XYZ file of C-alpha atoms in Angstrom:
709
model
C 75.321 92.300 122.050
C 73.111 91.992 125.328
C 71.820 95.640 123.617
C 69.935 93.121 121.013
C 67.441 91.492 123.405
C 64.789 93.920 123.634
C 65.210 94.996 119.942
C 64.729 90.778 119.803
C 61.377 90.941 122.080
C 60.035 93.631 120.398
C 60.596 92.378 117.062
C 59.096 88.853 117.698
C 55.685 90.736 118.954
C 55.174 93.411 116.294
C 56.828 92.429 113.069
C 55.098 92.521 110.066
C 55.535 93.109 106.060
C 58.275 95.908 105.667
C 60.262 96.719 102.817
C 57.860 94.592 100.523
C 58.224 91.458 103.417
C 55.213 89.859 102.744
C 53.412 87.707 105.838
C 50.085 85.670 105.637
C 47.170 87.836 106.955
C 46.027 86.068 110.014
C 41.998 87.259 111.665
C 41.918 88.084 114.828
C 39.018 86.956 117.463
C 37.852 87.974 120.122
C 35.987 91.429 121.310
C 37.467 94.519 120.924
C 39.076 96.616 124.032
C 37.610 100.072 125.339
C 38.949 102.407 122.899
C 41.858 99.981 121.185
C 40.064 97.516 118.332
C 42.320 94.839 117.918
C 41.582 93.627 114.422
C 43.335 96.168 112.694
C 45.436 97.761 115.799
C 44.340 101.118 115.746
C 41.701 103.124 117.813
C 38.348 102.318 118.129
C 35.034 104.294 118.254
C 35.351 106.435 120.860
C 32.777 107.763 123.323
C 31.103 110.397 122.391
C 32.426 113.693 124.719
C 35.189 111.394 126.080
C 38.973 113.327 125.694
C 41.919 110.881 125.983
C 45.175 111.746 128.170
C 46.810 108.819 126.294
C 46.278 106.690 123.036
C 48.139 104.230 121.185
C 47.913 104.269 117.095
C 50.998 101.637 116.363
C 49.188 100.961 112.536
C 49.722 104.857 111.467
C 53.527 104.230 111.843
C 53.821 100.228 111.669
C 56.180 100.304 108.683
C 58.799 103.056 109.337
C 58.976 101.946 112.546
C 59.448 98.559 111.837
C 62.260 99.696 109.126
C 64.385 101.654 111.616
C 64.132 98.738 113.791
C 65.321 96.589 111.247
C 67.906 98.973 110.671
C 68.667 99.332 114.390
C 69.067 96.093 115.042
C 71.892 95.592 112.057
C 73.691 98.266 112.685
C 74.455 97.028 116.222
C 75.026 93.766 115.316
C 77.840 95.072 112.987
C 78.749 97.391 116.076
C 78.982 94.476 118.353
C 80.653 92.422 115.864
C 83.714 95.448 115.481
C 83.829 94.884 119.197
C 84.112 91.501 119.709
C 87.700 91.242 120.506
C 89.501 88.387 117.701
C 86.306 87.476 116.179
C 86.825 89.722 113.430
C 90.291 88.115 112.864
C 88.694 84.645 112.407
C 85.011 85.015 111.000
C 84.543 87.481 108.121
C 81.640 89.931 109.103
C 78.905 88.199 106.530
C 79.271 85.014 108.405
C 78.052 86.693 111.914
C 75.702 89.212 110.577
C 73.966 86.151 108.799
C 73.773 83.897 112.016
C 72.376 86.872 113.898
C 69.684 86.586 111.073
C 69.302 83.088 112.126
C 69.048 84.127 115.597
C 66.220 86.691 114.660
C 64.099 84.318 112.225
C 64.802 81.567 115.056
C 63.092 83.921 118.110
C 60.293 84.794 115.811
C 59.674 81.533 114.454
C 59.383 80.385 117.911
C 57.366 82.922 119.286
C 54.760 83.216 116.410
C 54.859 79.568 115.576
C 54.802 80.682 111.701
C 57.469 81.687 109.165
C 59.429 84.734 109.839
C 59.378 87.683 107.013
C 61.515 86.608 104.140
C 63.109 89.457 101.817
C 61.264 90.197 97.974
C 62.917 90.311 95.124
C 61.648 93.745 94.014
C 62.784 94.670 97.498
C 66.773 93.830 96.999
C 67.116 95.247 93.564
C 65.644 98.135 93.820
C 66.202 99.477 96.837
C 69.068 97.282 98.341
C 71.739 96.571 95.412
C 71.680 100.184 93.908
C 73.582 101.577 96.552
C 75.820 98.870 96.965
C 76.901 98.851 93.403
C 76.388 102.696 92.982
C 79.908 102.621 96.246
C 81.577 100.060 94.365
C 81.450 101.752 90.912
C 81.999 105.091 92.363
C 85.432 104.396 93.828
C 86.191 101.582 91.553
C 90.018 101.888 90.707
C 89.581 103.117 87.055
C 93.501 102.600 86.050
C 93.707 98.834 87.089
C 90.097 98.144 86.393
C 90.770 99.877 82.512
C 94.190 98.021 82.125
C 92.333 94.703 83.365
C 89.460 95.193 81.392
C 89.712 92.860 78.576
C 90.781 90.002 81.471
C 87.525 90.769 83.380
C 85.043 90.991 80.523
C 86.894 87.228 79.785
C 85.859 85.615 83.126
C 82.608 87.494 83.705
C 80.993 86.667 79.579
C 82.866 83.511 78.638
C 83.521 82.506 82.548
C 79.580 83.020 83.202
C 78.658 81.085 80.133
C 80.803 78.199 80.949
C 79.567 77.418 84.223
C 75.931 78.014 83.250
C 75.666 75.418 80.876
C 78.169 73.128 82.170
C 75.825 73.207 86.315
C 73.098 73.315 84.101
C 73.614 70.023 81.580
C 75.419 68.178 85.045
C 72.248 68.698 86.573
C 70.030 67.387 84.154
C 72.295 64.241 83.617
C 72.099 63.855 87.777
C 68.273 64.090 87.190
C 67.817 61.588 84.851
C 70.061 59.258 86.790
C 67.271 59.720 89.426
C 64.273 59.461 88.010
C 62.376 58.714 90.756
C 62.882 61.723 92.910
C 64.182 64.112 89.980
C 62.574 63.372 86.982
C 60.113 65.911 86.657
C 62.829 68.686 86.440
C 63.363 68.981 82.821
C 66.415 70.527 80.994
C 65.364 74.323 81.032
C 64.758 74.068 84.609
C 67.876 72.807 85.173
C 69.914 75.795 82.939
C 67.228 78.310 85.011
C 68.702 76.762 87.854
C 72.462 76.912 86.887
C 71.643 80.620 85.564
C 71.010 81.556 89.329
C 73.046 79.013 91.011
C 76.293 80.434 88.807
C 76.078 84.453 89.972
C 78.616 85.616 92.178
C 77.727 88.104 94.670
C 79.847 91.074 94.732
C 78.617 91.765 98.251
C 79.916 88.917 100.098
C 82.977 89.253 97.584
C 83.356 92.336 98.929
C 82.856 91.807 102.298
C 85.469 89.000 102.576
C 88.317 90.750 100.155
C 88.365 94.013 101.793
C 89.443 92.271 105.200
C 92.395 90.190 103.536
C 94.135 93.106 101.322
C 95.429 91.201 98.619
C 96.919 92.807 96.126
C 95.327 95.212 93.491
C 95.744 92.975 90.432
C 94.054 89.858 92.135
C 91.090 92.111 93.828
C 90.349 94.095 91.095
C 89.952 90.689 88.722
C 87.694 89.162 91.496
C 85.763 91.936 92.305
C 85.353 93.383 88.673
C 84.526 89.865 87.725
C 81.589 89.194 90.248
C 80.498 92.791 89.449
C 80.066 92.057 85.585
C 79.018 88.776 86.595
C 75.774 89.371 88.126
C 74.580 91.793 84.991
C 75.368 88.351 82.669
C 73.336 86.195 85.318
C 70.589 88.183 85.282
C 70.183 87.974 81.665
C 70.623 84.680 81.502
C 68.342 83.874 83.867
C 65.435 86.524 82.178
C 66.388 84.385 78.916
C 65.993 81.069 80.194
C 62.641 82.190 82.113
C 60.949 83.433 79.040
C 61.990 80.044 77.354
C 60.124 78.619 79.923
C 56.937 80.549 79.089
C 57.215 79.116 74.858
C 55.486 76.313 74.198
C 58.517 75.112 72.255
C 61.982 76.462 71.491
C 63.529 76.943 68.009
C 66.998 77.786 66.874
C 65.861 81.248 66.092
C 64.882 81.290 69.813
C 68.038 80.968 70.759
C 69.647 83.204 68.357
C 67.066 86.066 69.118
C 68.037 85.582 73.213
C 72.113 85.917 72.081
C 71.406 89.354 70.143
C 69.328 89.770 73.238
C 72.026 89.392 75.249
C 74.168 91.354 73.799
C 71.183 94.337 73.486
C 70.921 94.445 76.911
C 74.547 94.907 77.786
C 75.088 97.551 75.643
C 71.323 99.569 76.342
C 73.301 99.330 79.938
C 76.406 100.722 79.121
C 74.885 103.944 77.119
C 71.750 104.460 79.182
C 74.465 105.176 82.153
C 77.250 106.804 79.947
C 74.226 109.318 79.168
C 73.271 109.757 82.661
C 76.811 110.214 83.828
C 77.673 112.963 80.990
C 74.349 114.747 82.848
C 75.163 114.760 86.012
C 78.646 115.772 85.086
C 76.863 118.571 83.508
C 74.692 119.423 86.165
C 77.469 119.613 88.700
C 79.468 122.265 86.629
C 76.227 124.556 87.535
C 76.285 123.984 91.409
C 78.821 126.615 92.460
C 76.224 128.713 94.659
C 74.122 126.011 95.476
C 76.816 123.406 96.934
C 74.583 122.071 99.510
C 72.496 120.199 97.062
C 75.415 119.048 95.397
C 76.015 115.494 96.348
C 71.930 115.108 96.193
C 72.607 114.924 91.704
C 75.053 112.070 92.433
C 72.717 109.645 94.146
C 69.599 111.164 91.913
C 71.218 110.545 88.339
C 72.802 107.188 89.297
C 69.481 105.811 90.889
C 67.817 107.352 87.784
C 70.158 105.335 85.406
C 69.082 102.002 87.305
C 65.898 102.706 87.087
C 66.210 103.493 83.530
C 67.615 100.697 82.731
C 65.380 98.405 84.421
C 62.644 100.044 82.922
C 63.486 99.014 79.416
C 64.880 95.665 80.267
C 68.106 96.448 80.051
C 71.312 95.732 82.422
C 70.617 98.143 85.929
C 73.685 96.699 87.477
C 75.990 97.918 84.018
C 74.031 100.988 83.725
C 74.653 102.430 87.821
C 78.401 100.929 87.472
C 79.353 102.925 83.752
C 77.123 106.336 85.219
C 79.304 106.357 88.601
C 82.585 105.764 86.680
C 81.725 108.464 84.377
C 80.812 111.299 86.243
C 83.251 110.561 89.172
C 86.421 112.831 87.735
C 83.976 115.797 86.417
C 82.047 115.944 89.678
C 84.622 115.559 91.774
C 86.241 118.717 89.994
C 83.018 120.754 90.085
C 82.072 120.171 93.959
C 84.029 121.746 96.919
C 85.829 119.419 99.517
C 83.273 119.325 101.900
C 80.688 118.283 98.973
C 83.035 115.197 98.148
C 83.471 114.199 101.907
C 79.615 114.191 102.014
C 79.421 112.084 98.809
C 81.997 109.606 99.990
C 80.840 109.054 103.826
C 77.138 108.877 102.631
C 77.842 106.224 100.225
C 79.734 104.540 102.477
C 77.006 104.611 104.823
C 74.258 103.655 102.289
C 76.168 100.538 101.299
C 77.323 99.214 104.466
C 73.651 99.833 105.608
C 71.959 97.934 102.245
C 74.939 95.098 102.876
C 74.090 94.850 106.547
C 70.486 94.324 105.802
C 70.694 91.864 103.208
C 73.233 89.426 105.151
C 70.487 89.484 108.421
C 67.514 89.182 106.074
C 69.720 86.234 104.578
C 69.717 84.290 107.650
C 66.453 85.266 108.690
C 64.754 84.212 105.612
C 66.342 80.763 105.630
C 64.088 80.019 109.136
C 61.134 78.385 106.565
C 58.633 75.946 106.558
C 58.831 75.465 102.238
C 62.332 73.273 102.251
C 62.728 70.187 100.035
C 65.665 68.314 100.497
C 67.427 66.025 98.309
C 71.022 64.364 99.222
C 71.734 63.489 94.841
C 70.451 66.954 93.907
C 72.181 69.263 96.726
C 75.099 67.918 97.129
C 75.591 67.633 93.099
C 75.287 71.140 93.178
C 77.755 71.968 95.556
C 80.334 69.763 93.728
C 79.523 71.070 90.512
C 79.870 74.418 91.186
C 83.416 74.216 92.440
C 84.253 72.057 90.016
C 83.046 73.977 86.888
C 84.352 77.170 88.732
C 87.574 76.126 88.993
C 88.054 74.384 85.358
C 86.732 77.457 83.969
C 89.293 79.514 85.745
C 91.837 77.348 85.201
C 91.362 77.246 81.071
C 90.304 80.818 80.436
C 93.563 81.822 82.449
C 95.695 79.835 80.535
C 94.215 81.338 76.983
C 94.366 85.082 78.549
C 98.086 85.242 79.911
C 99.366 84.711 76.187
C 97.967 87.586 76.012
C 98.514 89.332 79.284
C 102.179 91.303 79.958
C 101.799 90.144 83.617
C 100.529 86.897 83.966
C 97.785 85.547 86.288
C 99.671 83.471 88.633
C 98.666 79.588 90.013
C 98.507 81.070 93.252
C 95.991 83.887 91.999
C 94.234 81.553 89.964
C 93.040 79.389 93.015
C 92.202 82.567 95.139
C 89.986 83.515 91.973
C 88.305 80.162 91.972
C 87.871 79.643 95.307
C 86.592 83.487 95.895
C 83.059 82.644 94.060
C 81.167 83.053 96.877
C 77.481 83.139 96.143
C 74.999 85.685 98.195
C 71.904 87.514 98.055
C 71.703 87.817 93.813
C 70.605 84.127 93.609
C 68.674 83.923 96.594
C 66.430 86.792 95.141
C 65.947 85.360 91.897
C 65.533 81.670 93.284
C 61.664 83.258 94.861
C 60.945 84.831 91.506
C 60.887 81.394 89.536
C 57.282 80.475 88.505
C 55.681 77.642 90.927
C 56.177 73.815 89.548
C 56.826 70.867 91.757
C 60.585 71.017 92.453
C 60.545 74.898 93.301
C 61.163 74.371 97.165
C 64.078 72.052 96.325
C 65.930 74.760 94.286
C 64.880 77.151 97.162
C 66.873 75.161 99.687
C 69.460 73.974 97.597
C 70.213 77.660 96.535
C 69.792 78.280 100.856
C 72.496 75.779 101.327
C 75.122 77.099 98.659
C 75.109 80.267 100.022
C 75.463 78.754 103.631
C 78.654 76.915 102.334
C 80.271 79.338 100.345
C 79.748 82.155 102.574
C 80.751 80.350 106.041
C 83.297 77.308 104.876
C 85.236 79.545 101.675
C 84.288 83.129 103.157
C 86.644 81.738 106.659
C 88.932 79.530 105.006
C 90.025 81.787 102.054
C 92.305 84.203 104.558
C 94.336 81.226 105.960
C 94.874 80.127 102.442
C 95.849 83.211 101.337
C 98.613 83.622 104.262
C 99.329 79.868 103.249
C 99.895 80.217 99.408
C 102.121 83.368 100.373
C 99.556 85.557 98.175
C 100.914 89.120 97.384
C 99.640 91.705 99.271
C 98.307 95.088 99.070
C 100.833 98.255 99.188
C 100.047 99.762 102.470
C 100.812 103.289 101.580
C 99.174 105.940 99.109
C 101.634 106.443 96.180
C 103.448 110.342 96.512
C 103.422 112.457 93.720
C 106.649 111.672 92.369
C 105.575 108.053 91.617
C 102.472 108.784 90.086
C 104.204 111.291 87.867
C 106.979 108.830 86.952
C 103.715 106.449 86.237
C 102.491 108.632 84.288
C 106.110 109.276 82.104
C 106.345 105.550 81.493
C 102.648 105.842 80.147
C 103.787 108.499 77.913
C 106.868 106.789 76.551
C 104.889 103.280 76.476
C 102.250 105.524 74.400
C 105.057 106.982 72.154
C 106.582 104.187 71.483
C 103.480 102.046 70.338
C 102.802 105.350 67.962
C 106.195 104.401 66.521
C 105.870 101.357 65.532
C 102.192 101.481 64.480
C 100.667 99.262 67.365
C 97.617 100.247 68.763
C 97.858 99.254 72.141
C 95.706 100.420 75.275
C 98.670 102.942 75.980
C 98.113 104.413 72.454
C 94.120 104.661 73.073
C 94.309 105.585 76.439
C 96.456 108.707 75.115
C 94.105 109.457 72.658
C 91.234 109.431 75.140
C 93.403 111.964 77.158
C 93.590 114.715 74.566
C 89.756 114.186 73.646
C 89.289 114.170 77.264
C 91.456 117.272 77.659
C 90.526 118.683 74.415
C 86.435 119.014 74.543
C 85.334 116.961 77.750
C 86.698 118.773 80.764
C 86.407 122.269 79.127
C 82.682 121.398 78.253
C 81.901 119.528 81.552
C 84.080 121.197 84.404
C 83.921 125.056 85.043
C 86.390 127.613 84.049
C 87.148 128.303 88.019
C 88.104 124.199 88.316
C 90.153 124.105 85.567
C 93.423 122.907 87.125
C 95.945 124.716 84.718
C 99.014 122.189 85.224
C 98.653 118.273 85.280
C 101.053 117.534 88.132
C 99.185 120.728 90.290
C 95.868 118.012 88.918
C 97.737 114.813 90.571
C 98.821 116.676 93.370
C 94.973 118.002 94.006
C 93.767 114.506 93.461
C 96.781 113.147 95.856
C 95.739 115.713 98.896
C 91.967 114.504 98.189
C 92.841 110.845 98.226
C 94.999 111.669 101.470
C 92.202 113.422 103.454
C 89.321 111.000 102.601
C 90.970 108.022 104.881
C 89.684 105.440 103.161
C 90.010 102.174 104.887
C 90.695 100.231 101.971
C 93.732 102.898 101.713
C 95.585 102.584 104.651
C 97.586 105.686 105.420
C 101.011 106.111 104.244
C 104.333 105.142 105.912
C 106.111 108.050 107.522
C 109.581 107.253 106.959
C 110.527 109.472 109.472
C 108.853 108.172 112.420
C 110.519 110.850 114.863
C 109.902 113.973 112.672
C 108.329 117.321 113.968
C 104.535 117.594 112.252
C 104.238 120.321 109.720
C 102.603 123.719 111.479
C 98.978 124.770 109.116
C 101.134 127.957 108.353
C 103.752 125.704 106.432
C 101.665 123.302 104.747
C 99.803 126.818 103.573
C 102.857 127.457 102.385
C 103.943 124.610 100.632
C 100.372 124.363 98.858
C 100.922 128.133 97.587
C 104.340 127.093 96.108
C 103.226 124.523 94.917
C 100.320 126.296 93.446
C 102.667 128.641 91.532
C 105.948 127.311 90.598
C 104.042 124.036 89.224
C 102.133 125.936 86.699
C 104.973 127.405 85.344
C 105.912 124.192 83.058
C 103.283 124.685 80.750
C 104.182 128.342 80.176
C 107.536 127.041 78.458
C 107.190 126.785 74.909
C 109.612 123.576 74.652
C 109.554 122.204 70.793
C 108.774 118.747 70.665
C 109.864 116.393 67.931
C 108.518 113.422 66.316
C 109.431 111.223 63.325
C 106.869 113.297 61.350
C 108.811 116.834 61.933
C 112.235 115.948 61.657
C 113.399 118.035 58.902
C 116.351 119.989 58.001
C 116.655 123.447 56.600
C 119.629 124.216 54.926
C 119.709 128.239 55.705
C 119.569 127.591 59.692
C 122.789 125.172 59.379
C 126.336 125.971 60.321
C 129.335 123.626 60.830
C 130.681 122.385 64.230
C 134.389 121.058 64.354
C 134.325 117.629 65.802
C 136.762 117.278 69.052
C 139.601 115.311 67.504
C 140.659 112.245 69.525
C 143.847 112.196 71.997
C 146.354 110.889 70.466
C 145.692 113.107 67.490
C 145.047 116.219 69.184
C 149.002 117.247 69.521
C 149.944 115.799 66.039
C 148.240 117.385 63.800
C 148.343 120.622 61.751
C 146.851 123.705 60.213
C 146.591 121.370 57.130
C 144.664 118.756 59.057
C 141.723 121.578 60.361
C 138.570 122.372 59.200
C 138.311 125.320 57.045
C 138.728 128.286 58.941
C 136.474 130.508 57.781
C 133.537 128.388 58.919
C 134.991 127.182 61.970
C 135.106 131.678 62.926
C 130.966 131.296 61.899
C 130.397 128.448 64.063
C 132.501 130.449 67.392
C 130.656 133.296 66.226
C 126.773 132.000 66.087
C 127.762 129.170 69.048
C 128.408 132.071 71.515
C 124.688 133.774 70.576
C 122.537 130.545 70.700
C 121.008 130.300 73.900
C 119.728 126.316 73.133
C 120.817 123.511 71.046
C 118.458 121.612 69.577
C 117.932 117.770 70.119
C 118.010 116.582 66.270
C 121.566 116.732 65.118
C 122.756 115.515 61.576
C 126.314 114.276 60.443
C 127.536 115.675 57.484
C 131.278 115.320 55.343
C 133.513 118.262 55.450
C 134.695 118.999 51.980
C 137.968 117.595 50.531
C 139.356 120.900 48.983
C 141.355 122.929 51.446
C 140.990 126.567 52.215
C 144.059 129.102 53.333
C 142.626 130.521 56.469
C 142.633 134.143 56.815
C 145.537 135.827 59.091
C 143.246 136.977 61.438
C 141.852 133.926 62.766
C 144.670 131.703 64.605
C 144.365 128.170 65.454
C 145.143 128.309 68.513
C 142.493 130.473 69.779
C 139.937 127.560 68.755
C 141.607 124.901 70.021
C 143.954 125.790 73.023
C 145.730 122.021 72.702
C 147.487 123.038 69.581
C 150.793 123.613 69.636
C 151.578 127.125 68.806
C 154.456 126.467 66.124
C 153.139 123.085 64.074
C 155.698 123.505 61.483
C 158.671 122.174 63.753
C 156.686 118.896 64.739
C 155.682 118.248 60.910
C 158.717 118.040 60.021
C 160.013 115.699 62.460
C 157.259 113.282 61.617
C 157.568 110.335 59.396
C 155.939 109.796 56.000
C 154.093 106.635 57.615
C 152.823 109.226 60.276
C 151.693 111.690 57.404
C 149.491 109.413 55.453
C 147.197 108.831 58.175
C 146.663 112.728 58.875
C 146.236 112.844 54.713
C 143.980 110.066 55.182
C 142.030 111.824 57.659
C 141.481 115.122 56.531
C 139.448 113.395 53.512
C 137.591 111.502 55.703
C 136.466 113.928 58.388
C 133.608 114.483 59.487
C 131.639 118.019 61.239
C 128.045 118.028 63.451
C 125.645 120.272 61.949
C 122.891 121.729 64.597
C 119.771 123.096 63.770
C 118.835 126.259 64.929
C 115.267 125.743 67.252
C 114.242 129.227 66.058
C 113.574 128.931 62.728
C 114.951 131.559 60.026
């Protein structure tokens, strides 16, 4: 941490507007020095004929130089955090970065005696937020996300509306109870503030929950809800901001606002889907220029975000949809090196943006514009906790009736307690039009952010351990686990098809068929098409293993003392898998369903049903099936290679025919005695009656040949 002090001193002297940071212009007095103009920090009028050995032109490189200094400061702070011993086990990384920002802001304020630079909303929404959302969407666990999509939308849409309306109306009631200091805050201002303070920040949630390694279902519910919650929150914020600019709000305006909420969400979805498909199609033709293949991932994703913002759609929804859409096709088209480049660049870009956000969050706290009100600040803190907890409990009680895997009470507590606020609401509060209580809104927002990040962020990990919440699986799934998982998916899809229920497995199977038949053929090059689905699973798991992601720890080796495989052995295993696993598709195994079961009378032959053990030694020739049919079956059974899955049961004819002399019953059933007539004579009449009855009611199995005649 000692390396931070020279940077702090340098920043305190020459830190101006960067990343759209705004500072008040200060006049500079005094006579200009020789060769240096103090008014604009640039070179002065040189003396005629003078040649300089050394000159300084800081104004020419001011903006990029200060940007690099900020990134260097944030990176060194993050590096020092991870080398600080036991601090990462107790304090989240976001808390340490905010404290570094507070320290830097205090130094700047003490040296310059003026407010430090603040992060503008445009710089946050256009430059810092997109890399974080792109990284989250590109590495989103697709299976878990789509299996829990209904619950995530339930929390994100209805939960956000519940929190916004509840907090807004409750704060308006508090303002009516304290008319002296809060009487000039209207209902629309309270709803506007409720829309921004209800925004759960995915940056803060990711930074905290990735360190705890909670189970996959809980992580995807919290992260997915925070990701889509921001899209709903921004739309509601812009809607209430439009209401404030109207002279009066009517019922028609409210109806139009509700329609606008739907249009903004769907518009962002379709924009992201379009750019995702275009990015996948473009990556198909990058085989001869693999160097620029990763560039299209970043360009099309960022272009989808900017296009949505230009059309006043949800940019967060657009960039997440674009990332999820193009991922599987891009990974199949580009090389392994390009996939590695995409992964590390996205991680680096999002990590730098996240670090800068938390550092500037601490720097921007040191301001001269604060306004304090104990009733408003304390009520906001309490209402944020109460309304989120009640919303999670009520919505979960409803959604658990529709889920197979119910959300437990422990998971509900973590979801309610994990609603951390961050830079989203901090950036939105500065966009509010000037009115007398804007400074109070800014102060309250900063207090809520610091409380949620420090208090809730530092105590959520001990609470997870105290409540014994299920943790994440420490090993990556094997090929066998993936194959069995897909087998269960196909089985459940078939069951839903048979019973006529259109569930998630049915629609998933339909999409997989459409994807395999059309999308993969159109968006993936022919030389990248995997001929076997099992081989594709193996390639996907191998790619996931090579990535070595921090969120997915390496698998635990069950043989700790085993010898590691040599490169030659690994190459041999890959060749064997690539050659042998493709043979599964070459087998034309017929598939049967309830619609294709048929009975071809020309292909049926009678199969004698084995008698029970007590009857084998007591039956005679009169109890046997027709020998001619048995002879035909014996000949056809020897030449038949395979038996069909479908069997039909037919009753034998009661009429008995005399068997030919050339056929011996003992040849068909060795257990029969060679001379059954004496045994017949020794039998009593009571024993003969059941035998004759069994002859009339005897059944035979009929097999259907797989090769149609």
